[in-house]
Amino acid sequence: MASFVLLSFVFLQQNIAYADLVPKPRTYRPTDMFGNGYKESLQKDGTWKVSAITRGHDGRGFSQEMALLRAAELVLASGKTHIQVLDFTGQVGTGTMVYGKEIVRIVVRASDEAGPPTDCKPRNKDFCVTLNAADIVSKIRPTVHP
């Protein structure tokens, strides 16, 4: 599991998206009645908690991309340029014919600084990164259905 998550961050940092490897459908939307989609909540400390749940046929890694895209939209709407990922958890379900649901939860902070965050929460500090929000939107937005 940890290698999947780390590989995903490496792919995003190297300008490679799972979207290039995964067929449609990949529907980007708020959480629906079945629990699929994204949701966010603003925390008292000014960070955002963003969760994304995707179905197996959306393709492996899509939940992470959905969470990052939503976080990027929130950051840009706040007038900032970068996403600082402070915490990251993920879970890949199993299915009989296809991958099961994927669940990703990230805690992010909006920033104008490109430097790494200093107050990371996960045990593996490789998951704490700062990403350019506009780059995230430009790479992921064209690969999803609204």
mmCIF file with all atom_site columns, C-alpha atoms in Angstrom, residues 14-97:
data_model
loop_
_atom_site.group_PDB
_atom_site.id
_atom_site.type_symbol
_atom_site.label_atom_id
_atom_site.label_alt_id
_atom_site.label_comp_id
_atom_site.label_asym_id
_atom_site.label_entity_id
_atom_site.label_seq_id
_atom_site.pdbx_PDB_ins_code
_atom_site.Cartn_x
_atom_site.Cartn_y
_atom_site.Cartn_z
_atom_site.occupancy
_atom_site.B_iso_or_equiv
_atom_site.pdbx_formal_charge
_atom_site.auth_seq_id
_atom_site.auth_comp_id
_atom_site.auth_asym_id
_atom_site.auth_atom_id
_atom_site.pdbx_PDB_model_num
ATOM 1  C CA . GLN A 1 14 ? 7.431   13.707  -12.547 1.00 0.00 ? 14 GLN A CA 1
ATOM 2  C CA . ASN A 1 15 ? 4.487   15.019  -14.617 1.00 0.00 ? 15 ASN A CA 1
ATOM 3  C CA . ILE A 1 16 ? 3.113   11.527  -15.168 1.00 0.00 ? 16 ILE A CA 1
ATOM 4  C CA . ALA A 1 17 ? -0.515  10.888  -14.322 1.00 0.00 ? 17 ALA A CA 1
ATOM 5  C CA . TYR A 1 18 ? -2.372  7.639   -13.949 1.00 0.00 ? 18 TYR A CA 1
ATOM 6  C CA . ALA A 1 19 ? -4.943  9.321   -16.163 1.00 0.00 ? 19 ALA A CA 1
ATOM 7  C CA . ASP A 1 20 ? -2.675  8.627   -19.129 1.00 0.00 ? 20 ASP A CA 1
ATOM 8  C CA . LEU A 1 21 ? -2.871  4.907   -18.366 1.00 0.00 ? 21 LEU A CA 1
ATOM 9  C CA . VAL A 1 22 ? -6.499  4.445   -17.306 1.00 0.00 ? 22 VAL A CA 1
ATOM 10 C CA . PRO A 1 23 ? -9.543  4.333   -19.589 1.00 0.00 ? 23 PRO A CA 1
ATOM 11 C CA . LYS A 1 24 ? -12.699 6.368   -18.929 1.00 0.00 ? 24 LYS A CA 1
ATOM 12 C CA . PRO A 1 25 ? -15.073 6.733   -17.031 1.00 0.00 ? 25 PRO A CA 1
ATOM 13 C CA . ARG A 1 26 ? -13.462 8.981   -14.485 1.00 0.00 ? 26 ARG A CA 1
ATOM 14 C CA . THR A 1 27 ? -16.205 11.181  -13.108 1.00 0.00 ? 27 THR A CA 1
ATOM 15 C CA . TYR A 1 28 ? -15.133 14.104  -10.930 1.00 0.00 ? 28 TYR A CA 1
ATOM 16 C CA . ARG A 1 29 ? -17.968 15.123  -8.644  1.00 0.00 ? 29 ARG A CA 1
ATOM 17 C CA . PRO A 1 30 ? -18.997 15.844  -5.073  1.00 0.00 ? 30 PRO A CA 1
ATOM 18 C CA . THR A 1 31 ? -19.957 12.776  -3.058  1.00 0.00 ? 31 THR A CA 1
ATOM 19 C CA . ASP A 1 32 ? -23.044 11.101  -4.506  1.00 0.00 ? 32 ASP A CA 1
ATOM 20 C CA . MET A 1 33 ? -25.710 9.037   -2.744  1.00 0.00 ? 33 MET A CA 1
ATOM 21 C CA . PHE A 1 34 ? -23.461 5.962   -2.967  1.00 0.00 ? 34 PHE A CA 1
ATOM 22 C CA . GLY A 1 35 ? -20.522 7.730   -1.308  1.00 0.00 ? 35 GLY A CA 1
ATOM 23 C CA . ASN A 1 36 ? -18.424 8.055   -4.477  1.00 0.00 ? 36 ASN A CA 1
ATOM 24 C CA . GLY A 1 37 ? -16.787 11.410  -5.157  1.00 0.00 ? 37 GLY A CA 1
ATOM 25 C CA . TYR A 1 38 ? -15.014 14.065  -3.132  1.00 0.00 ? 38 TYR A CA 1
ATOM 26 C CA . LYS A 1 39 ? -15.856 16.039  -0.025  1.00 0.00 ? 39 LYS A CA 1
ATOM 27 C CA . GLU A 1 40 ? -13.956 18.613  1.948   1.00 0.00 ? 40 GLU A CA 1
ATOM 28 C CA . SER A 1 41 ? -14.128 20.406  5.257   1.00 0.00 ? 41 SER A CA 1
ATOM 29 C CA . LEU A 1 42 ? -12.310 23.475  6.485   1.00 0.00 ? 42 LEU A CA 1
ATOM 30 C CA . GLN A 1 43 ? -10.612 22.832  9.837   1.00 0.00 ? 43 GLN A CA 1
ATOM 31 C CA . LYS A 1 44 ? -10.235 25.332  12.689  1.00 0.00 ? 44 LYS A CA 1
ATOM 32 C CA . ASP A 1 45 ? -6.492  25.622  12.037  1.00 0.00 ? 45 ASP A CA 1
ATOM 33 C CA . GLY A 1 46 ? -7.101  26.764  8.427   1.00 0.00 ? 46 GLY A CA 1
ATOM 34 C CA . THR A 1 47 ? -6.231  23.454  6.793   1.00 0.00 ? 47 THR A CA 1
ATOM 35 C CA . TRP A 1 48 ? -8.569  21.516  4.522   1.00 0.00 ? 48 TRP A CA 1
ATOM 36 C CA . LYS A 1 49 ? -9.459  17.861  4.958   1.00 0.00 ? 49 LYS A CA 1
ATOM 37 C CA . VAL A 1 50 ? -10.240 16.438  1.524   1.00 0.00 ? 50 VAL A CA 1
ATOM 38 C CA . SER A 1 51 ? -11.548 12.905  0.995   1.00 0.00 ? 51 SER A CA 1
ATOM 39 C CA . ALA A 1 52 ? -12.170 11.063  -2.243  1.00 0.00 ? 52 ALA A CA 1
ATOM 40 C CA . ILE A 1 53 ? -13.792 7.697   -2.828  1.00 0.00 ? 53 ILE A CA 1
ATOM 41 C CA . THR A 1 54 ? -13.778 6.092   -6.252  1.00 0.00 ? 54 THR A CA 1
ATOM 42 C CA . ARG A 1 55 ? -15.140 2.903   -7.745  1.00 0.00 ? 55 ARG A CA 1
ATOM 43 C CA . GLY A 1 56 ? -12.943 0.128   -9.032  1.00 0.00 ? 56 GLY A CA 1
ATOM 44 C CA . HIS A 1 57 ? -13.717 0.791   -12.687 1.00 0.00 ? 57 HIS A CA 1
ATOM 45 C CA . ASP A 1 58 ? -12.540 4.414   -12.358 1.00 0.00 ? 58 ASP A CA 1
ATOM 46 C CA . GLY A 1 59 ? -9.000  3.054   -12.364 1.00 0.00 ? 59 GLY A CA 1
ATOM 47 C CA . ARG A 1 60 ? -6.327  2.667   -9.779  1.00 0.00 ? 60 ARG A CA 1
ATOM 48 C CA . GLY A 1 61 ? -5.038  5.952   -8.418  1.00 0.00 ? 61 GLY A CA 1
ATOM 49 C CA . PHE A 1 62 ? -8.062  8.037   -9.380  1.00 0.00 ? 62 PHE A CA 1
ATOM 50 C CA . SER A 1 63 ? -9.092  8.700   -5.778  1.00 0.00 ? 63 SER A CA 1
ATOM 51 C CA . GLN A 1 64 ? -5.746  10.376  -5.145  1.00 0.00 ? 64 GLN A CA 1
ATOM 52 C CA . GLU A 1 65 ? -6.042  12.462  -8.278  1.00 0.00 ? 65 GLU A CA 1
ATOM 53 C CA . MET A 1 66 ? -9.590  13.468  -7.350  1.00 0.00 ? 66 MET A CA 1
ATOM 54 C CA . ALA A 1 67 ? -8.520  14.539  -3.848  1.00 0.00 ? 67 ALA A CA 1
ATOM 55 C CA . LEU A 1 68 ? -5.551  16.493  -5.204  1.00 0.00 ? 68 LEU A CA 1
ATOM 56 C CA . LEU A 1 69 ? -7.682  18.186  -7.873  1.00 0.00 ? 69 LEU A CA 1
ATOM 57 C CA . ARG A 1 70 ? -10.259 19.271  -5.306  1.00 0.00 ? 70 ARG A CA 1
ATOM 58 C CA . ALA A 1 71 ? -7.499  20.508  -2.995  1.00 0.00 ? 71 ALA A CA 1
ATOM 59 C CA . ALA A 1 72 ? -5.955  22.472  -5.871  1.00 0.00 ? 72 ALA A CA 1
ATOM 60 C CA . GLU A 1 73 ? -9.299  24.096  -6.657  1.00 0.00 ? 73 GLU A CA 1
ATOM 61 C CA . LEU A 1 74 ? -9.732  25.115  -3.007  1.00 0.00 ? 74 LEU A CA 1
ATOM 62 C CA . VAL A 1 75 ? -6.205  26.534  -2.837  1.00 0.00 ? 75 VAL A CA 1
ATOM 63 C CA . LEU A 1 76 ? -6.591  28.543  -6.036  1.00 0.00 ? 76 LEU A CA 1
ATOM 64 C CA . ALA A 1 77 ? -9.990  29.853  -4.882  1.00 0.00 ? 77 ALA A CA 1
ATOM 65 C CA . SER A 1 78 ? -8.302  31.100  -1.700  1.00 0.00 ? 78 SER A CA 1
ATOM 66 C CA . GLY A 1 79 ? -5.845  33.131  -3.784  1.00 0.00 ? 79 GLY A CA 1
ATOM 67 C CA . LYS A 1 80 ? -2.808  30.963  -2.998  1.00 0.00 ? 80 LYS A CA 1
ATOM 68 C CA . THR A 1 81 ? -0.565  29.125  -5.455  1.00 0.00 ? 81 THR A CA 1
ATOM 69 C CA . HIS A 1 82 ? 0.650   25.960  -3.717  1.00 0.00 ? 82 HIS A CA 1
ATOM 70 C CA . ILE A 1 83 ? -0.773  22.968  -1.874  1.00 0.00 ? 83 ILE A CA 1
ATOM 71 C CA . GLN A 1 84 ? 1.117   21.762  1.156   1.00 0.00 ? 84 GLN A CA 1
ATOM 72 C CA . VAL A 1 85 ? 0.150   18.147  1.816   1.00 0.00 ? 85 VAL A CA 1
ATOM 73 C CA . LEU A 1 86 ? 0.440   17.676  5.580   1.00 0.00 ? 86 LEU A CA 1
ATOM 74 C CA . ASP A 1 87 ? -1.145  14.234  5.962   1.00 0.00 ? 87 ASP A CA 1
ATOM 75 C CA . PHE A 1 88 ? -2.116  11.449  3.618   1.00 0.00 ? 88 PHE A CA 1
ATOM 76 C CA . THR A 1 89 ? -3.932  8.172   4.164   1.00 0.00 ? 89 THR A CA 1
ATOM 77 C CA . GLY A 1 90 ? -5.202  5.777   1.571   1.00 0.00 ? 90 GLY A CA 1
ATOM 78 C CA . GLN A 1 91 ? -6.874  2.435   1.216   1.00 0.00 ? 91 GLN A CA 1
ATOM 79 C CA . VAL A 1 92 ? -7.422  0.249   -1.808  1.00 0.00 ? 92 VAL A CA 1
ATOM 80 C CA . GLY A 1 93 ? -10.294 -2.192  -1.593  1.00 0.00 ? 93 GLY A CA 1
ATOM 81 C CA . THR A 1 94 ? -10.450 -5.537  -3.309  1.00 0.00 ? 94 THR A CA 1
ATOM 82 C CA . GLY A 1 95 ? -13.063 -6.792  -5.689  1.00 0.00 ? 95 GLY A CA 1
ATOM 83 C CA . THR A 1 96 ? -13.731 -10.073 -7.430  1.00 0.00 ? 96 THR A CA 1
ATOM 84 C CA . MET A 1 97 ? -13.707 -8.848  -11.036 1.00 0.00 ? 97 MET A CA 1
#
